[in-house]
Coordinates of C-alpha atoms and ligand atoms in Angstrom, one line a residue:
M1222 CA -13.0 9.0 15.6
G1223 CA -9.9 9.7 13.5
F1224 CA -9.4 9.0 9.8
F1225 CA -7.5 6.1 8.3
L1226 CA -6.2 6.9 4.8
T1227 CA -4.2 4.3 2.8
I1228 CA -2.2 4.7 -0.5
E1229 CA -2.0 1.8 -2.8
G1230 CA -0.7 0.8 -6.2
C1231 CA 1.8 -1.2 -8.1
E1232 CA 5.5 -0.7 -8.1
G1233 CA 6.3 2.9 -9.3
A1234 CA 2.8 4.0 -9.5
G1235 CA 3.6 7.1 -7.5
K1236 CA 2.6 6.3 -4.1
T1237 CA 5.6 8.0 -2.4
T1238 CA 5.0 11.1 -4.5
A1239 CA 1.2 10.9 -3.7
K1240 CA 2.0 10.7 0.0
G1241 CA 3.9 13.8 -0.1
V1242 CA 0.9 15.6 -1.7
V1243 CA -1.5 14.1 0.9
L1244 CA 0.6 15.0 3.9
H1245 CA 1.1 18.6 2.5
W1246 CA -2.7 19.2 2.1
L1247 CA -3.6 17.5 5.3
N1248 CA -1.2 19.8 7.3
A1249 CA -2.1 22.9 5.5
N1250 CA -5.8 22.2 6.4
G1251 CA -5.1 21.9 10.1
H1252 CA -5.4 18.1 10.4
D1253 CA -3.2 16.3 13.2
V1254 CA -1.6 13.6 11.0
I1255 CA 0.8 10.8 11.4
E1256 CA 2.3 8.8 8.6
T1257 CA 3.4 5.1 8.5
R1258 CA 4.0 2.4 6.0
E1259 CA 3.6 -1.3 5.6
P1260 CA 5.3 -3.6 6.0
G1261 CA 6.8 -1.4 8.6
G1262 CA 6.0 1.5 10.9
T1263 CA 7.6 0.3 14.1
P1264 CA 11.1 -1.0 14.8
L1265 CA 10.0 -4.6 14.8
A1266 CA 7.7 -4.2 11.8
E1267 CA 10.7 -2.5 10.0
Q1268 CA 12.8 -5.5 10.7
L1269 CA 10.0 -7.9 9.4
R1270 CA 9.9 -5.5 6.2
G1271 CA 13.7 -6.1 5.7
L1272 CA 13.0 -9.9 5.8
V1273 CA 10.1 -9.7 3.4
L1274 CA 11.9 -7.6 0.8
A1275 CA 15.4 -9.0 1.2
R1276 CA 16.8 -11.7 -1.2
H1277 CA 17.6 -14.9 0.8
D1278 CA 19.6 -18.1 0.0
E1279 CA 16.6 -20.1 1.1
T1280 CA 13.2 -20.1 -0.6
V1281 CA 10.7 -17.9 1.2
T1282 CA 7.4 -19.7 1.1
D1283 CA 4.3 -17.8 0.2
T1284 CA 2.7 -18.6 3.6
A1285 CA 5.8 -17.3 5.4
E1286 CA 5.7 -14.1 3.4
L1287 CA 1.9 -13.7 4.2
L1288 CA 2.5 -14.3 7.9
M1289 CA 5.4 -11.8 7.9
V1290 CA 3.3 -9.0 6.4
F1291 CA 0.6 -9.6 8.9
A1292 CA 3.0 -9.9 11.8
A1293 CA 4.4 -6.6 10.9
R1294 CA 0.7 -5.2 10.4
S1295 CA -0.3 -6.4 13.9
Q1296 CA 2.7 -4.3 15.3
N1297 CA 2.0 -1.2 13.3
L1298 CA -1.7 -1.3 14.2
S1299 CA -1.3 -1.7 17.9
Q1300 CA 1.7 0.6 18.3
R1301 CA 1.0 3.3 15.8
V1302 CA -2.4 3.2 14.0
E1303 CA -4.9 2.5 16.6
P1304 CA -3.4 4.9 19.3
A1305 CA -3.3 7.7 16.7
L1306 CA -7.0 7.1 15.5
A1307 CA -8.1 7.0 19.1
E1308 CA -6.6 10.5 19.6
G1309 CA -8.7 11.7 16.6
K1310 CA -5.6 12.0 14.1
V1311 CA -5.5 11.3 10.5
V1312 CA -3.3 8.3 9.9
V1313 CA -1.7 8.1 6.4
C1314 CA -0.5 4.7 5.6
D1315 CA 1.7 3.8 2.6
R1316 CA 0.0 0.3 1.7
F1317 CA -2.2 -1.8 3.9
T1318 CA -4.2 -5.1 3.7
D1319 CA -5.4 -4.3 0.1
A1320 CA -1.8 -4.8 -0.9
T1321 CA -1.9 -8.3 0.8
Y1322 CA -4.9 -9.2 -1.3
A1323 CA -3.2 -7.8 -4.4
Y1324 CA 0.5 -9.3 -3.8
Q1325 CA -0.1 -12.3 -1.8
G1326 CA -3.6 -13.2 -3.1
G1327 CA -3.2 -12.1 -6.7
G1328 CA 0.4 -12.2 -7.3
R1329 CA 1.2 -15.4 -5.3
G1330 CA -2.2 -17.1 -5.6
I1331 CA -2.9 -17.5 -2.0
D1332 CA -6.8 -18.1 -1.4
E1333 CA -8.5 -14.8 -0.4
H1334 CA -10.4 -16.5 2.3
C1335 CA -7.2 -17.4 4.1
I1336 CA -6.2 -13.7 3.8
A1337 CA -9.6 -12.7 5.1
I1338 CA -9.2 -15.0 8.2
L1339 CA -5.9 -13.2 9.1
E1340 CA -7.4 -9.8 8.4
Q1341 CA -10.1 -10.5 10.9
L1342 CA -7.6 -11.9 13.4
V1343 CA -5.1 -9.0 13.2
Q1344 CA -7.4 -6.1 12.5
G1345 CA -10.8 -7.0 14.0
D1346 CA -13.2 -4.5 12.3
R1347 CA -10.5 -1.9 11.4
R1348 CA -10.6 -1.0 7.7
P1349 CA -9.4 2.1 5.8
D1350 CA -11.9 5.0 5.6
M1351 CA -10.3 6.0 2.3
T1352 CA -7.9 4.3 -0.1
L1353 CA -6.2 6.2 -3.0
L1354 CA -5.3 3.7 -5.5
L1355 CA -2.7 4.9 -8.1
D1356 CA -3.3 2.7 -11.1
I1357 CA -0.7 2.2 -13.7
E1358 CA 0.3 -0.3 -16.3
P1359 CA 2.8 -2.5 -14.7
E1360 CA 5.3 -2.0 -17.6
L1361 CA 5.4 1.7 -16.9
G1362 CA 5.4 1.5 -13.2
L1363 CA 8.4 -1.0 -13.2
A1364 CA 10.3 1.1 -15.5
R1365 CA 9.9 4.0 -13.3
A1366 CA 10.8 1.9 -10.2
R1367 CA 13.7 0.2 -11.8
G1368 CA 15.0 3.6 -13.3
R1369 CA 15.1 5.1 -9.9
A1370 CA 16.8 2.1 -8.4
I1371 CA 19.5 2.3 -11.0
E1372 CA 19.8 6.1 -10.4
Q1373 CA 20.3 5.5 -6.7
G1374 CA 22.8 2.8 -7.3
G1375 CA 20.4 0.3 -5.4
I1376 CA 19.3 -3.2 -6.4
L1377 CA 15.9 -4.5 -6.9
D1378 CA 14.3 -6.2 -3.9
R1379 CA 12.9 -9.7 -3.8
I1380 CA 9.3 -8.6 -5.0
E1381 CA 10.4 -5.9 -7.5
R1382 CA 12.3 -9.0 -9.3
E1383 CA 8.9 -10.9 -10.0
T1384 CA 7.7 -11.3 -13.4
I1385 CA 5.4 -8.9 -15.4
E1386 CA 2.6 -11.5 -15.2
F1387 CA 2.9 -11.3 -11.4
F1388 CA 2.4 -7.5 -11.5
H1389 CA -0.5 -7.8 -13.9
R1390 CA -2.3 -10.1 -11.4
V1391 CA -1.6 -7.6 -8.7
R1392 CA -3.1 -4.9 -10.7
Q1393 CA -6.2 -6.9 -11.6
V1394 CA -6.9 -7.6 -7.9
Y1395 CA -6.5 -3.9 -6.9
L1396 CA -9.0 -3.0 -9.8
A1397 CA -11.4 -5.7 -8.7
R1398 CA -11.4 -4.4 -5.0
A1399 CA -11.9 -0.8 -6.2
E1400 CA -15.0 -2.0 -7.9
R1401 CA -16.2 -3.9 -5.0
F1402 CA -15.6 -1.4 -2.4
P1403 CA -16.5 2.0 -4.1
H1404 CA -17.1 3.8 -0.8
Q1405 CA -13.4 3.0 0.1
Y1406 CA -11.4 3.5 -3.1
V1407 CA -10.6 6.5 -5.2
V1408 CA -8.9 5.3 -8.4
I1409 CA -6.4 7.8 -9.9
D1410 CA -4.7 7.2 -13.3
G1411 CA -1.0 7.1 -12.2
S1412 CA 0.3 7.5 -15.7
Q1413 CA -0.8 11.2 -15.8
S1414 CA 1.7 13.9 -15.1
I1415 CA 2.6 14.5 -11.5
P1416 CA 0.6 17.9 -11.4
E1417 CA -2.5 16.0 -12.8
V1418 CA -2.2 13.3 -10.2
E1419 CA -1.8 15.9 -7.5
A1420 CA -5.0 17.7 -8.7
H1421 CA -7.0 14.5 -8.5
I1422 CA -5.6 13.6 -5.1
I1423 CA -6.5 17.1 -3.7
K1424 CA -10.1 16.9 -5.2
A1425 CA -10.5 13.4 -3.4
L1426 CA -9.3 14.8 -0.1
Q1427 CA -11.5 18.0 -0.4
C1428 CA -14.5 15.7 -0.9
R1429 CA -13.9 13.7 2.2
L1430 CA -12.0 15.9 4.5
L1431 CA -13.0 19.5 4.1
Ligands
T5A511 N1 3.8 -5.8 0.0 C1 3.4 -4.9 0.8 C2 3.3 -7.1 0.0 O1 3.7 -8.0 -0.8 N2 2.2 -7.3 0.8 C3 1.7 -6.3 1.7 O2 0.8 -6.6 2.4 C4 2.4 -5.1 1.7 C5 1.9 -4.1 2.7 C6 6.7 -2.6 -0.4 C7 6.6 -4.0 -1.1 O3 6.0 -4.8 -0.1 C8 4.9 -5.6 -0.9 C9 4.6 -4.6 -2.0 C10 5.9 -3.9 -2.5 O4 6.5 -4.8 -3.3 P1 7.0 -0.1 -1.2 O5 8.3 0.6 -0.9 O6 5.8 0.2 -0.5 O7 7.5 -1.6 -1.0 O8 6.5 -0.2 -2.6 P2 7.1 0.1 -4.0 O9 6.0 -0.1 -4.9 O10 8.4 -0.6 -4.2 O11 7.4 1.7 -3.9 P3 8.1 2.6 -5.0 O12 8.8 3.6 -4.2 O13 8.8 1.7 -6.0 O14 6.8 3.1 -5.8 P4 6.0 4.4 -5.6 O15 6.2 4.9 -4.1 O16 4.6 4.0 -5.9 O17 6.5 5.5 -6.6 P5 7.2 6.7 -6.4 O18 6.4 7.9 -6.0 O19 8.4 6.6 -5.6 O20 7.7 7.1 -7.9 C11 8.5 6.2 -8.6 C12 9.3 7.1 -9.6 O21 8.5 7.5 -10.5 C13 8.5 9.0 -10.6 C14 9.0 9.5 -9.3 O22 9.7 10.6 -9.4 C15 10.0 8.2 -9.0 O23 11.2 8.4 -9.7 N3 7.1 9.4 -10.7 C16 6.6 9.8 -11.8 N4 7.0 10.1 -13.0 C17 6.2 10.6 -14.0 N5 4.9 10.8 -13.8 C18 4.3 10.7 -12.5 N6 3.1 10.9 -12.4 C19 5.2 10.1 -11.4 N7 4.9 9.8 -10.2 C20 6.1 9.2 -9.8

């Protein structure tokens, strides 16, 4: 019933670009699709996203950050994801709980068993059917993300300002999870050109959804 597809990767890996390719292919092949993102996806979850990414005068504890991403996830799941899957739709979600393992687990150092407890509480048995992981050296991804932020006159969010070591730990957790869950993950080299990345994404979609 339905198909739950998530897109993951470090900053600037090309997730937004990949999402465009995925949505275009799914629509062209007659699938009924909704898109969402995490943290976010509902008005309340988007407010939580704002809190997670904003820079604050007061220190945000790692635990508070973890609870905010799961609070947003609970809203997104109950209001958007589960109803769409129940109607047989394909749900395309820009980041999901693999990001929590990578950022709060790898990046912040929170014990993965604590994350697993919240995952079970919030999601029950719901897991992605397929995860496209855009893998990239953090130096290249951050250069892209920071370049775009400068182009758009924006400022870096609270997480984008983390150290390069933080993003190396994030990447290592993503790669470890891809090895552990090969039925779920498709790893795509995000340092390739956009047409090359696009070709790999389409091949992966054809394998699972044609
Ligand atoms: N978070 C999220 C947690 O900490 N815990 C969680 O549980 C969850 C769910 C969300 C933040 O929240 C954190 C992680 C994140 O820090 P986000 O907006 O989802 O933020 O993630 P970002 O990584 O910040 O998104 P970006 O927009 O920076 O990166 P993308 O989407 O991966 O990259 P994209 O496609 O926008 O591309 C960036 C630039 O590179 C170019 C694009 O044109 C663009 O300018 N580009 C390429 N250039 C050359 N070759 C390619 N192949 C290219 N692909 C893209």
